[in-house]
Amino acid sequence: MFDDIHPMARKTEARGSAAAASGRHTPADVDGVAASSFLWSTTVLAPSTAVAVALFALLIRLLVSLGPYSGQGTPSMYGDYEAQRHWMEITLHTPTAEWYRNTAANNLSYWGLDYPPLTAYQSLAHAFLINASIPESLALSSSRGFESHKSKLAMRWTVLSSDLLVLFPAAIYFVSVYFRRNVGGDAKGRSSPWFLAMILLNPCLILIDHGHFQYNCISLGLTLGAIAAILSQKEITASILFCLAINHKQMSLYYAPAFFSHLLGKCFRRKNPIFEVLKLGLVVIGIFALVWWPYIHSVQSVMEVIHRLAPFERGVFEDYVANFWCSTSMLIKWKRIFTISTMRFICSIATILAFFPSFVQQIKSPSDLGFLYSLLNSSFSFYLFSYQVHEKSILLPLLPASLLALQEPTLFGWLINCSLLSMYPLVCRDKLSLQYGSVLALFALIFYAPHGKQHGRVDKSSTKRVALLTVGLICSAVLHLVYLGLEPPKRYPFLFEALIMSFCFSQFVIYTVYTNIKQWMLLDHSSLKMRVKKDS
Amino acid sequence: MDTSIYIAQDQLFVPHMANVPADHIVHRYFLTTSNIFLLLPWYAVADIQVQKAQLEIGEMLPLSKFSFGGHATWNQAYPQLLCYIIYLLSILRCGVDVGGGSVRQGSPDPVVPQHRLRSASPLARPHLQRSPPALVLRYIGSLLLPIARRSIVLVLLLWSPALLIVDHIHFQYNGYLLGILLLSLSFLEEGRDLAAGIAFSVLICSKHLFLIAAPLYFVYLLRHYCRGSLWKASGRFLIMGGVVGAVFVAAFGPFFYYGQIQQVLSRLFPFGRGLCHAYWAPNFWVFYIVIDKLLAVVLSKLGFDIPSPEASFTGGLVGNSSHFAVLPQVTPLITFVTVLLSMSPCLIKAFQKPQAKHLIRWVAYAFTCGFMFGWHVHEKASLHFTIPLAVISVDSLNDARHYFLLSIVSCYSMFPLLFEPQEYPIKVLLLTLYAIAMWIGFSSYFKLVVVPAEDKAHTPSASDREETFIGKFGTIYLLGLLGVELWGQLLHPYIFGSSLPFLPLMMISIYCAIGMVCSWAWQLRQILQRT
């Protein structure tokens, strides 16, 4: 990883000494730089700054992980923490073939496994670790709802370590590739430590993984690694990593149209398009076969797993999600009008229509920046229109949005704000409000860090935009306060949740329409460039 | 309250602030603040019972009953903060409580002995019981800190891991106290001596441990403030004396009135307690104890009859009498004289040439002397000189190097204060982050400042600078520190199991003491050569 960074570090070193040798630094200049720079001044990711940012991100995760987790001390079903613990228990004590099957030991109605096999393997690996120190916390069936200070600590450490092993290296890899390939165009005046911090300090991810308790960092980290691999032209590595991500959480399929269209578009530009496509297809099939090895021997067991992964009977949405179906269900009762199968069909059509433009754009002219936009657009189209979406799924669009933080800084900050708001009811249920406030403040402070992002960008934004953002900000602040302070009317106990969701939904729609337009404008831009080249 | 006035003053008058744009300052404040808030759930895990008890005590206790004698003291650790009068009092007099707070840490308390604290779950950690007003006070206190020359110093002060550990995890009021100290120092640097005197007397009334710098302040103010003709000088002397006296009367007067001064003093100066704190502060006496132990072992092997003292220094708790087996006993008077003697160079320098520009160095040195040779010193007292030294750390590369090592040693010596598994990664990360931040900050600062000034043809390469920044000795020392930590965390439990639990603590103390002695000697040399 660091080998990637070193040569660049040396380059700045050379540049720095050259500047020093020519004596261009005036004393005032020197003082100003030294006083303000500290971490942010450099556009190149030096190892020491990368380590500093990563350690800071780790520290924040550690501090958040001191807080409560979902379902702490609420018996009968508990929450996601118990789900993860239960999976460890099941994978440790039952044979692989029975993980997705309803047996005496494995009652699927009590937090049955509903993620692909890689999650199960990861649970098993963590179960080995925890079993070595606290076996009673994973004892078969007797450990249901097991909660102790020590086991909480151990569980927290499994998340922290997976974060550290998967997401952190992927983020550093991505940032170094991003600047090396000069993806964002003119990289002058941009800060790579800031960029890295934006990716690593995503407050939603921190709250969900280290507060609420999930392992999104693994699938997102694998996806991020795949994205970075694609940017550095390593398609096979990218396919492997992305297949692993899908096999960890099926939600990673939200990105599939973008990956598929980008790779397809690239293959079409090569000498042997069919051979290239076949090569990648074989890799994908190979990885899937490897991960699903215990199950592919009989159709029945494969169907069992797939049935667990796609719980259609749970309805078009659960709780309150800021997507199309949930927000409009105040006006149109989707669940009542349509049967599950019709609804499923409608959702699929809507989703395909929503990601179609960005899909076409990437096949037509695959580019690095276009790929990032298309990741964002396709994951947003799934979030907004697909069947069975959780409020936590907002993490998926947030990842590509953070990768575009240098392109769309203002909008990224705004998106983070809205996504946090959309998770606020969840956070309140988990009693993580203090952590919520802290990470939001931390994020905002680093986002607006002096000398962080390019200052020119701020000036560009028109007064109209600022006014729009201010109105939005006031709305979100009011919604926070209302949700915290007011009792909802008895007739509509979930009125405030619904209000929050429709507000967030409206913002998300505006955002994704904008990014779709941006992605298509890239096409015009690049074709313009090509024309200019041809002319010259 | 008082504190906000301080903030206003320091924003108005401190010229050093001019270098730092206001938005940066605000930014860094809040960055630290949000971090501190993340630490909140930790101490918000208050036992409801104790909270309730504190509320009842603090409800409206008349001053006359504000007694802290006897054994009922530590239940009401910070009771007075809960209502306004007592709150105000505490600002002036919280030294008593801070003392009380730290007494609890090591004293052989019949109610909660140390080993029970260790095994207690964090939900019932009695020494973390605290009330919201206390939090607010300390929070305002930490806002007081930055009286900084440059932005880098601001970061050094705000993110000081030792301060974060001691104040925000371990719970004390050092941010507030050191804020007043820095305020006083910056007044002195500007030549506003009277204000500095007031600030310093408020500081002493808040925590008497700062008395160590009083001789230096006295000498300096005498020579710098009370100068001029005899008439003018004595007039100024009277003004200063009156003002300082007024502060003391305000702080201690009520106790005189209620006849409790005896109790106050006996709590303030616990000479009845041993030379060393239960967990040894890394100072000179560590070596004294170790040599005594070694001599005792060697001599008894040789056949001499060595009486083994009952209250062992390594027993974890310190009784009222800790006897040395071989070496002569150390009395409070001896420590007092040693402290005075060791700080005499800076006193003489201050008497000869009372210059404001050297003042921070002198004060830091005085506190170092107190730390090195004082009676019953706490490891937390090393903050008293690391924080002022942070302010002058950007003066030269040598200062930066010294501060780099000293702050690491000082913070590391406080590691044993946090012993819970969930705290371990946090303290390590805090220190590592700080070290990296110092590294990046100092090397970029001195690269930009120093190199262009030198010969243009000769620009040292990166590896050169890395070697010279810490130096060979520093690198070896830090590696040794890592070794000590690895020994305590991994090898010791592996080899000895749970026996000899004090050995890792002892090693930390001794190893840090080596660093502290070096720092003391370095500071002494600086004072002799440069001031």
PDB file of N, CA and C in Angstrom, chain A residues 366-439:
ATOM      1  N   PRO A 366     -17.084   5.039 -21.320  1.00  0.00           N
ATOM      2  CA  PRO A 366     -16.609   4.770 -19.963  1.00  0.00           C
ATOM      3  C   PRO A 366     -15.431   5.668 -19.602  1.00  0.00           C
ATOM      4  N   SER A 367     -15.564   6.352 -18.477  1.00  0.00           N
ATOM      5  CA  SER A 367     -14.443   7.184 -18.009  1.00  0.00           C
ATOM      6  C   SER A 367     -14.375   7.058 -16.491  1.00  0.00           C
ATOM      7  N   ASP A 368     -13.220   7.421 -15.936  1.00  0.00           N
ATOM      8  CA  ASP A 368     -13.030   7.255 -14.493  1.00  0.00           C
ATOM      9  C   ASP A 368     -14.056   8.057 -13.703  1.00  0.00           C
ATOM     10  N   LEU A 369     -14.140   9.326 -14.058  1.00  0.00           N
ATOM     11  CA  LEU A 369     -15.047  10.183 -13.319  1.00  0.00           C
ATOM     12  C   LEU A 369     -16.493   9.760 -13.558  1.00  0.00           C
ATOM     13  N   GLY A 370     -16.787   9.415 -14.817  1.00  0.00           N
ATOM     14  CA  GLY A 370     -18.127   8.958 -15.155  1.00  0.00           C
ATOM     15  C   GLY A 370     -18.484   7.708 -14.381  1.00  0.00           C
ATOM     16  N   PHE A 371     -17.519   6.861 -14.154  1.00  0.00           N
ATOM     17  CA  PHE A 371     -17.752   5.644 -13.390  1.00  0.00           C
ATOM     18  C   PHE A 371     -18.182   5.980 -11.961  1.00  0.00           C
ATOM     19  N   LEU A 372     -17.484   6.934 -11.353  1.00  0.00           N
ATOM     20  CA  LEU A 372     -17.843   7.316  -9.987  1.00  0.00           C
ATOM     21  C   LEU A 372     -19.260   7.880  -9.944  1.00  0.00           C
ATOM     22  N   TYR A 373     -19.584   8.722 -10.934  1.00  0.00           N
ATOM     23  CA  TYR A 373     -20.939   9.277 -10.976  1.00  0.00           C
ATOM     24  C   TYR A 373     -21.958   8.168 -11.176  1.00  0.00           C
ATOM     25  N   SER A 374     -21.609   7.220 -12.045  1.00  0.00           N
ATOM     26  CA  SER A 374     -22.596   6.185 -12.343  1.00  0.00           C
ATOM     27  C   SER A 374     -22.795   5.271 -11.132  1.00  0.00           C
ATOM     28  N   LEU A 375     -21.729   5.060 -10.327  1.00  0.00           N
ATOM     29  CA  LEU A 375     -21.895   4.309  -9.075  1.00  0.00           C
ATOM     30  C   LEU A 375     -22.917   4.996  -8.181  1.00  0.00           C
ATOM     31  N   LEU A 376     -22.750   6.308  -8.092  1.00  0.00           N
ATOM     32  CA  LEU A 376     -23.656   7.087  -7.256  1.00  0.00           C
ATOM     33  C   LEU A 376     -25.085   6.987  -7.776  1.00  0.00           C
ATOM     34  N   ASN A 377     -25.233   7.154  -9.095  1.00  0.00           N
ATOM     35  CA  ASN A 377     -26.584   7.175  -9.652  1.00  0.00           C
ATOM     36  C   ASN A 377     -27.256   5.828  -9.559  1.00  0.00           C
ATOM     37  N   SER A 378     -26.499   4.770  -9.828  1.00  0.00           N
ATOM     38  CA  SER A 378     -27.171   3.473  -9.798  1.00  0.00           C
ATOM     39  C   SER A 378     -27.517   3.086  -8.366  1.00  0.00           C
ATOM     40  N   SER A 379     -26.626   3.403  -7.410  1.00  0.00           N
ATOM     41  CA  SER A 379     -26.978   3.027  -6.041  1.00  0.00           C
ATOM     42  C   SER A 379     -28.145   3.877  -5.536  1.00  0.00           C
ATOM     43  N   PHE A 380     -28.200   5.132  -5.971  1.00  0.00           N
ATOM     44  CA  PHE A 380     -29.341   5.958  -5.565  1.00  0.00           C
ATOM     45  C   PHE A 380     -30.636   5.446  -6.167  1.00  0.00           C
ATOM     46  N   SER A 381     -30.576   4.979  -7.426  1.00  0.00           N
ATOM     47  CA  SER A 381     -31.812   4.502  -8.043  1.00  0.00           C
ATOM     48  C   SER A 381     -32.320   3.278  -7.284  1.00  0.00           C
ATOM     49  N   PHE A 382     -31.401   2.423  -6.825  1.00  0.00           N
ATOM     50  CA  PHE A 382     -31.849   1.279  -6.032  1.00  0.00           C
ATOM     51  C   PHE A 382     -32.416   1.734  -4.698  1.00  0.00           C
ATOM     52  N   TYR A 383     -31.700   2.662  -4.066  1.00  0.00           N
ATOM     53  CA  TYR A 383     -32.171   3.129  -2.757  1.00  0.00           C
ATOM     54  C   TYR A 383     -33.568   3.729  -2.874  1.00  0.00           C
ATOM     55  N   LEU A 384     -33.793   4.486  -3.927  1.00  0.00           N
ATOM     56  CA  LEU A 384     -35.055   5.211  -4.024  1.00  0.00           C
ATOM     57  C   LEU A 384     -36.201   4.337  -4.513  1.00  0.00           C
ATOM     58  N   PHE A 385     -35.902   3.348  -5.356  1.00  0.00           N
ATOM     59  CA  PHE A 385     -37.020   2.658  -6.000  1.00  0.00           C
ATOM     60  C   PHE A 385     -37.080   1.157  -5.777  1.00  0.00           C
ATOM     61  N   SER A 386     -36.047   0.537  -5.229  1.00  0.00           N
ATOM     62  CA  SER A 386     -36.103  -0.921  -5.222  1.00  0.00           C
ATOM     63  C   SER A 386     -36.942  -1.420  -4.051  1.00  0.00           C
ATOM     64  N   TYR A 387     -37.144  -2.734  -4.069  1.00  0.00           N
ATOM     65  CA  TYR A 387     -38.030  -3.396  -3.124  1.00  0.00           C
ATOM     66  C   TYR A 387     -37.246  -3.699  -1.855  1.00  0.00           C
ATOM     67  N   GLN A 388     -37.859  -3.525  -0.687  1.00  0.00           N
ATOM     68  CA  GLN A 388     -37.225  -3.883   0.591  1.00  0.00           C
ATOM     69  C   GLN A 388     -35.915  -3.106   0.814  1.00  0.00           C
ATOM     70  N   VAL A 389     -36.055  -1.848   1.108  1.00  0.00           N
ATOM     71  CA  VAL A 389     -34.868  -1.038   1.386  1.00  0.00           C
ATOM     72  C   VAL A 389     -34.882  -0.659   2.861  1.00  0.00           C
ATOM     73  N   HIS A 390     -33.708  -0.703   3.483  1.00  0.00           N
ATOM     74  CA  HIS A 390     -33.584  -0.264   4.877  1.00  0.00           C
ATOM     75  C   HIS A 390     -33.107   1.172   4.919  1.00  0.00           C
ATOM     76  N   GLU A 391     -33.326   1.813   6.041  1.00  0.00           N
ATOM     77  CA  GLU A 391     -32.783   3.167   6.147  1.00  0.00           C
ATOM     78  C   GLU A 391     -31.259   3.146   6.127  1.00  0.00           C
ATOM     79  N   LYS A 392     -30.667   2.012   6.549  1.00  0.00           N
ATOM     80  CA  LYS A 392     -29.205   1.941   6.560  1.00  0.00           C
ATOM     81  C   LYS A 392     -28.619   1.858   5.161  1.00  0.00           C
ATOM     82  N   SER A 393     -29.472   1.521   4.180  1.00  0.00           N
ATOM     83  CA  SER A 393     -28.958   1.380   2.814  1.00  0.00           C
ATOM     84  C   SER A 393     -28.467   2.696   2.255  1.00  0.00           C
ATOM     85  N   ILE A 394     -28.733   3.796   2.928  1.00  0.00           N
ATOM     86  CA  ILE A 394     -28.240   5.085   2.447  1.00  0.00           C
ATOM     87  C   ILE A 394     -26.709   5.087   2.445  1.00  0.00           C
ATOM     88  N   LEU A 395     -26.120   4.174   3.216  1.00  0.00           N
ATOM     89  CA  LEU A 395     -24.659   4.062   3.216  1.00  0.00           C
ATOM     90  C   LEU A 395     -24.119   3.753   1.832  1.00  0.00           C
ATOM     91  N   LEU A 396     -24.899   3.033   1.041  1.00  0.00           N
ATOM     92  CA  LEU A 396     -24.380   2.636  -0.273  1.00  0.00           C
ATOM     93  C   LEU A 396     -24.212   3.821  -1.212  1.00  0.00           C
ATOM     94  N   PRO A 397     -25.252   4.686  -1.379  1.00  0.00           N
ATOM     95  CA  PRO A 397     -24.994   5.879  -2.190  1.00  0.00           C
ATOM     96  C   PRO A 397     -23.953   6.810  -1.561  1.00  0.00           C
ATOM     97  N   LEU A 398     -23.851   6.772  -0.239  1.00  0.00           N
ATOM     98  CA  LEU A 398     -22.918   7.699   0.407  1.00  0.00           C
ATOM     99  C   LEU A 398     -21.473   7.403   0.044  1.00  0.00           C
ATOM    100  N   LEU A 399     -21.154   6.133  -0.180  1.00  0.00           N
ATOM    101  CA  LEU A 399     -19.757   5.812  -0.486  1.00  0.00           C
ATOM    102  C   LEU A 399     -19.294   6.500  -1.769  1.00  0.00           C
ATOM    103  N   PRO A 400     -19.991   6.297  -2.921  1.00  0.00           N
ATOM    104  CA  PRO A 400     -19.539   7.025  -4.113  1.00  0.00           C
ATOM    105  C   PRO A 400     -19.662   8.533  -3.951  1.00  0.00           C
ATOM    106  N   ALA A 401     -20.639   8.988  -3.162  1.00  0.00           N
ATOM    107  CA  ALA A 401     -20.747  10.437  -2.953  1.00  0.00           C
ATOM    108  C   ALA A 401     -19.497  10.949  -2.263  1.00  0.00           C
ATOM    109  N   SER A 402     -18.962  10.170  -1.288  1.00  0.00           N
ATOM    110  CA  SER A 402     -17.749  10.629  -0.608  1.00  0.00           C
ATOM    111  C   SER A 402     -16.565  10.556  -1.552  1.00  0.00           C
ATOM    112  N   LEU A 403     -16.602   9.627  -2.510  1.00  0.00           N
ATOM    113  CA  LEU A 403     -15.504   9.565  -3.476  1.00  0.00           C
ATOM    114  C   LEU A 403     -15.537  10.759  -4.419  1.00  0.00           C
ATOM    115  N   LEU A 404     -16.704  11.384  -4.510  1.00  0.00           N
ATOM    116  CA  LEU A 404     -16.823  12.576  -5.358  1.00  0.00           C
ATOM    117  C   LEU A 404     -16.711  13.859  -4.540  1.00  0.00           C
ATOM    118  N   ALA A 405     -16.219  13.718  -3.306  1.00  0.00           N
ATOM    119  CA  ALA A 405     -16.213  14.882  -2.413  1.00  0.00           C
ATOM    120  C   ALA A 405     -15.399  16.034  -2.978  1.00  0.00           C
ATOM    121  N   LEU A 406     -14.369  15.738  -3.744  1.00  0.00           N
ATOM    122  CA  LEU A 406     -13.579  16.833  -4.305  1.00  0.00           C
ATOM    123  C   LEU A 406     -14.272  17.461  -5.506  1.00  0.00           C
ATOM    124  N   GLN A 407     -15.151  16.702  -6.150  1.00  0.00           N
ATOM    125  CA  GLN A 407     -15.890  17.244  -7.294  1.00  0.00           C
ATOM    126  C   GLN A 407     -17.080  18.062  -6.820  1.00  0.00           C
ATOM    127  N   GLU A 408     -17.799  17.508  -5.872  1.00  0.00           N
ATOM    128  CA  GLU A 408     -19.053  18.131  -5.429  1.00  0.00           C
ATOM    129  C   GLU A 408     -19.028  18.360  -3.926  1.00  0.00           C
ATOM    130  N   PRO A 409     -18.112  19.178  -3.433  1.00  0.00           N
ATOM    131  CA  PRO A 409     -17.977  19.275  -1.976  1.00  0.00           C
ATOM    132  C   PRO A 409     -19.250  19.737  -1.274  1.00  0.00           C
ATOM    133  N   THR A 410     -19.869  20.795  -1.797  1.00  0.00           N
ATOM    134  CA  THR A 410     -21.041  21.335  -1.105  1.00  0.00           C
ATOM    135  C   THR A 410     -22.151  20.311  -1.056  1.00  0.00           C
ATOM    136  N   LEU A 411     -22.380  19.680  -2.206  1.00  0.00           N
ATOM    137  CA  LEU A 411     -23.462  18.721  -2.263  1.00  0.00           C
ATOM    138  C   LEU A 411     -23.184  17.510  -1.391  1.00  0.00           C
ATOM    139  N   PHE A 412     -21.917  17.141  -1.299  1.00  0.00           N
ATOM    140  CA  PHE A 412     -21.579  15.997  -0.461  1.00  0.00           C
ATOM    141  C   PHE A 412     -21.904  16.303   0.999  1.00  0.00           C
ATOM    142  N   GLY A 413     -21.489  17.486   1.438  1.00  0.00           N
ATOM    143  CA  GLY A 413     -21.794  17.866   2.819  1.00  0.00           C
ATOM    144  C   GLY A 413     -23.291  17.849   3.065  1.00  0.00           C
ATOM    145  N   TRP A 414     -24.016  18.338   2.088  1.00  0.00           N
ATOM    146  CA  TRP A 414     -25.466  18.398   2.219  1.00  0.00           C
ATOM    147  C   TRP A 414     -26.064  16.987   2.256  1.00  0.00           C
ATOM    148  N   LEU A 415     -25.526  16.125   1.437  1.00  0.00           N
ATOM    149  CA  LEU A 415     -26.030  14.750   1.385  1.00  0.00           C
ATOM    150  C   LEU A 415     -25.797  14.046   2.723  1.00  0.00           C
ATOM    151  N   ILE A 416     -24.615  14.281   3.293  1.00  0.00           N
ATOM    152  CA  ILE A 416     -24.312  13.666   4.594  1.00  0.00           C
ATOM    153  C   ILE A 416     -25.332  14.138   5.622  1.00  0.00           C
ATOM    154  N   ASN A 417     -25.597  15.427   5.583  1.00  0.00           N
ATOM    155  CA  ASN A 417     -26.555  15.997   6.520  1.00  0.00           C
ATOM    156  C   ASN A 417     -27.918  15.322   6.380  1.00  0.00           C
ATOM    157  N   CYS A 418     -28.386  15.199   5.132  1.00  0.00           N
ATOM    158  CA  CYS A 418     -29.705  14.599   4.904  1.00  0.00           C
ATOM    159  C   CYS A 418     -29.710  13.129   5.283  1.00  0.00           C
ATOM    160  N   SER A 419     -28.635  12.418   4.958  1.00  0.00           N
ATOM    161  CA  SER A 419     -28.637  10.991   5.277  1.00  0.00           C
ATOM    162  C   SER A 419     -28.644  10.789   6.782  1.00  0.00           C
ATOM    163  N   LEU A 420     -27.895  11.646   7.478  1.00  0.00           N
ATOM    164  CA  LEU A 420     -27.913  11.538   8.938  1.00  0.00           C
ATOM    165  C   LEU A 420     -29.317  11.778   9.462  1.00  0.00           C
ATOM    166  N   LEU A 421     -29.953  12.794   8.885  1.00  0.00           N
ATOM    167  CA  LEU A 421     -31.322  13.086   9.322  1.00  0.00           C
ATOM    168  C   LEU A 421     -32.229  11.890   9.064  1.00  0.00           C
ATOM    169  N   SER A 422     -32.041  11.247   7.902  1.00  0.00           N
ATOM    170  CA  SER A 422     -32.913  10.118   7.575  1.00  0.00           C
ATOM    171  C   SER A 422     -32.680   8.948   8.534  1.00  0.00           C
ATOM    172  N   MET A 423     -31.505   8.928   9.168  1.00  0.00           N
ATOM    173  CA  MET A 423     -31.257   7.848  10.130  1.00  0.00           C
ATOM    174  C   MET A 423     -31.567   8.263  11.558  1.00  0.00           C
ATOM    175  N   TYR A 424     -32.006   9.508  11.703  1.00  0.00           N
ATOM    176  CA  TYR A 424     -32.132  10.036  13.069  1.00  0.00           C
ATOM    177  C   TYR A 424     -33.096   9.231  13.943  1.00  0.00           C
ATOM    178  N   PRO A 425     -34.285   8.840  13.419  1.00  0.00           N
ATOM    179  CA  PRO A 425     -35.171   8.020  14.263  1.00  0.00           C
ATOM    180  C   PRO A 425     -34.495   6.726  14.736  1.00  0.00           C
ATOM    181  N   LEU A 426     -33.735   6.119  13.846  1.00  0.00           N
ATOM    182  CA  LEU A 426     -33.002   4.901  14.212  1.00  0.00           C
ATOM    183  C   LEU A 426     -31.998   5.181  15.321  1.00  0.00           C
ATOM    184  N   VAL A 427     -31.269   6.290  15.141  1.00  0.00           N
ATOM    185  CA  VAL A 427     -30.259   6.659  16.126  1.00  0.00           C
ATOM    186  C   VAL A 427     -30.900   6.927  17.488  1.00  0.00           C
ATOM    187  N   CYS A 428     -32.064   7.578  17.455  1.00  0.00           N
ATOM    188  CA  CYS A 428     -32.753   7.862  18.711  1.00  0.00           C
ATOM    189  C   CYS A 428     -33.173   6.570  19.387  1.00  0.00           C
ATOM    190  N   ARG A 429     -33.640   5.608  18.581  1.00  0.00           N
ATOM    191  CA  ARG A 429     -34.042   4.330  19.151  1.00  0.00           C
ATOM    192  C   ARG A 429     -32.848   3.647  19.817  1.00  0.00           C
ATOM    193  N   ASP A 430     -31.678   3.809  19.223  1.00  0.00           N
ATOM    194  CA  ASP A 430     -30.485   3.179  19.788  1.00  0.00           C
ATOM    195  C   ASP A 430     -29.852   3.994  20.898  1.00  0.00           C
ATOM    196  N   LYS A 431     -30.422   5.138  21.223  1.00  0.00           N
ATOM    197  CA  LYS A 431     -29.883   6.027  22.251  1.00  0.00           C
ATOM    198  C   LYS A 431     -28.465   6.480  21.919  1.00  0.00           C
ATOM    199  N   LEU A 432     -28.262   6.799  20.666  1.00  0.00           N
ATOM    200  CA  LEU A 432     -26.933   7.234  20.247  1.00  0.00           C
ATOM    201  C   LEU A 432     -26.921   8.719  19.899  1.00  0.00           C
ATOM    202  N   SER A 433     -27.864   9.479  20.468  1.00  0.00           N
ATOM    203  CA  SER A 433     -27.975  10.880  20.057  1.00  0.00           C
ATOM    204  C   SER A 433     -26.703  11.664  20.328  1.00  0.00           C
ATOM    205  N   LEU A 434     -26.066  11.386  21.465  1.00  0.00           N
ATOM    206  CA  LEU A 434     -24.846  12.112  21.806  1.00  0.00           C
ATOM    207  C   LEU A 434     -23.758  11.842  20.769  1.00  0.00           C
ATOM    208  N   GLN A 435     -23.610  10.578  20.433  1.00  0.00           N
ATOM    209  CA  GLN A 435     -22.626  10.209  19.421  1.00  0.00           C
ATOM    210  C   GLN A 435     -22.995  10.836  18.073  1.00  0.00           C
ATOM    211  N   TYR A 436     -24.286  10.849  17.798  1.00  0.00           N
ATOM    212  CA  TYR A 436     -24.789  11.451  16.558  1.00  0.00           C
ATOM    213  C   TYR A 436     -24.334  12.904  16.466  1.00  0.00           C
ATOM    214  N   GLY A 437     -24.617  13.645  17.536  1.00  0.00           N
ATOM    215  CA  GLY A 437     -24.228  15.056  17.537  1.00  0.00           C
ATOM    216  C   GLY A 437     -22.734  15.227  17.395  1.00  0.00           C
ATOM    217  N   SER A 438     -21.981  14.411  18.117  1.00  0.00           N
ATOM    218  CA  SER A 438     -20.526  14.566  18.103  1.00  0.00           C
ATOM    219  C   SER A 438     -19.943  14.270  16.728  1.00  0.00           C
ATOM    220  N   VAL A 439     -20.350  13.148  16.142  1.00  0.00           N
ATOM    221  CA  VAL A 439     -19.737  12.830  14.844  1.00  0.00           C
ATOM    222  C   VAL A 439     -20.204  13.809  13.775  1.00  0.00           C
TER     223      VAL A 439
END
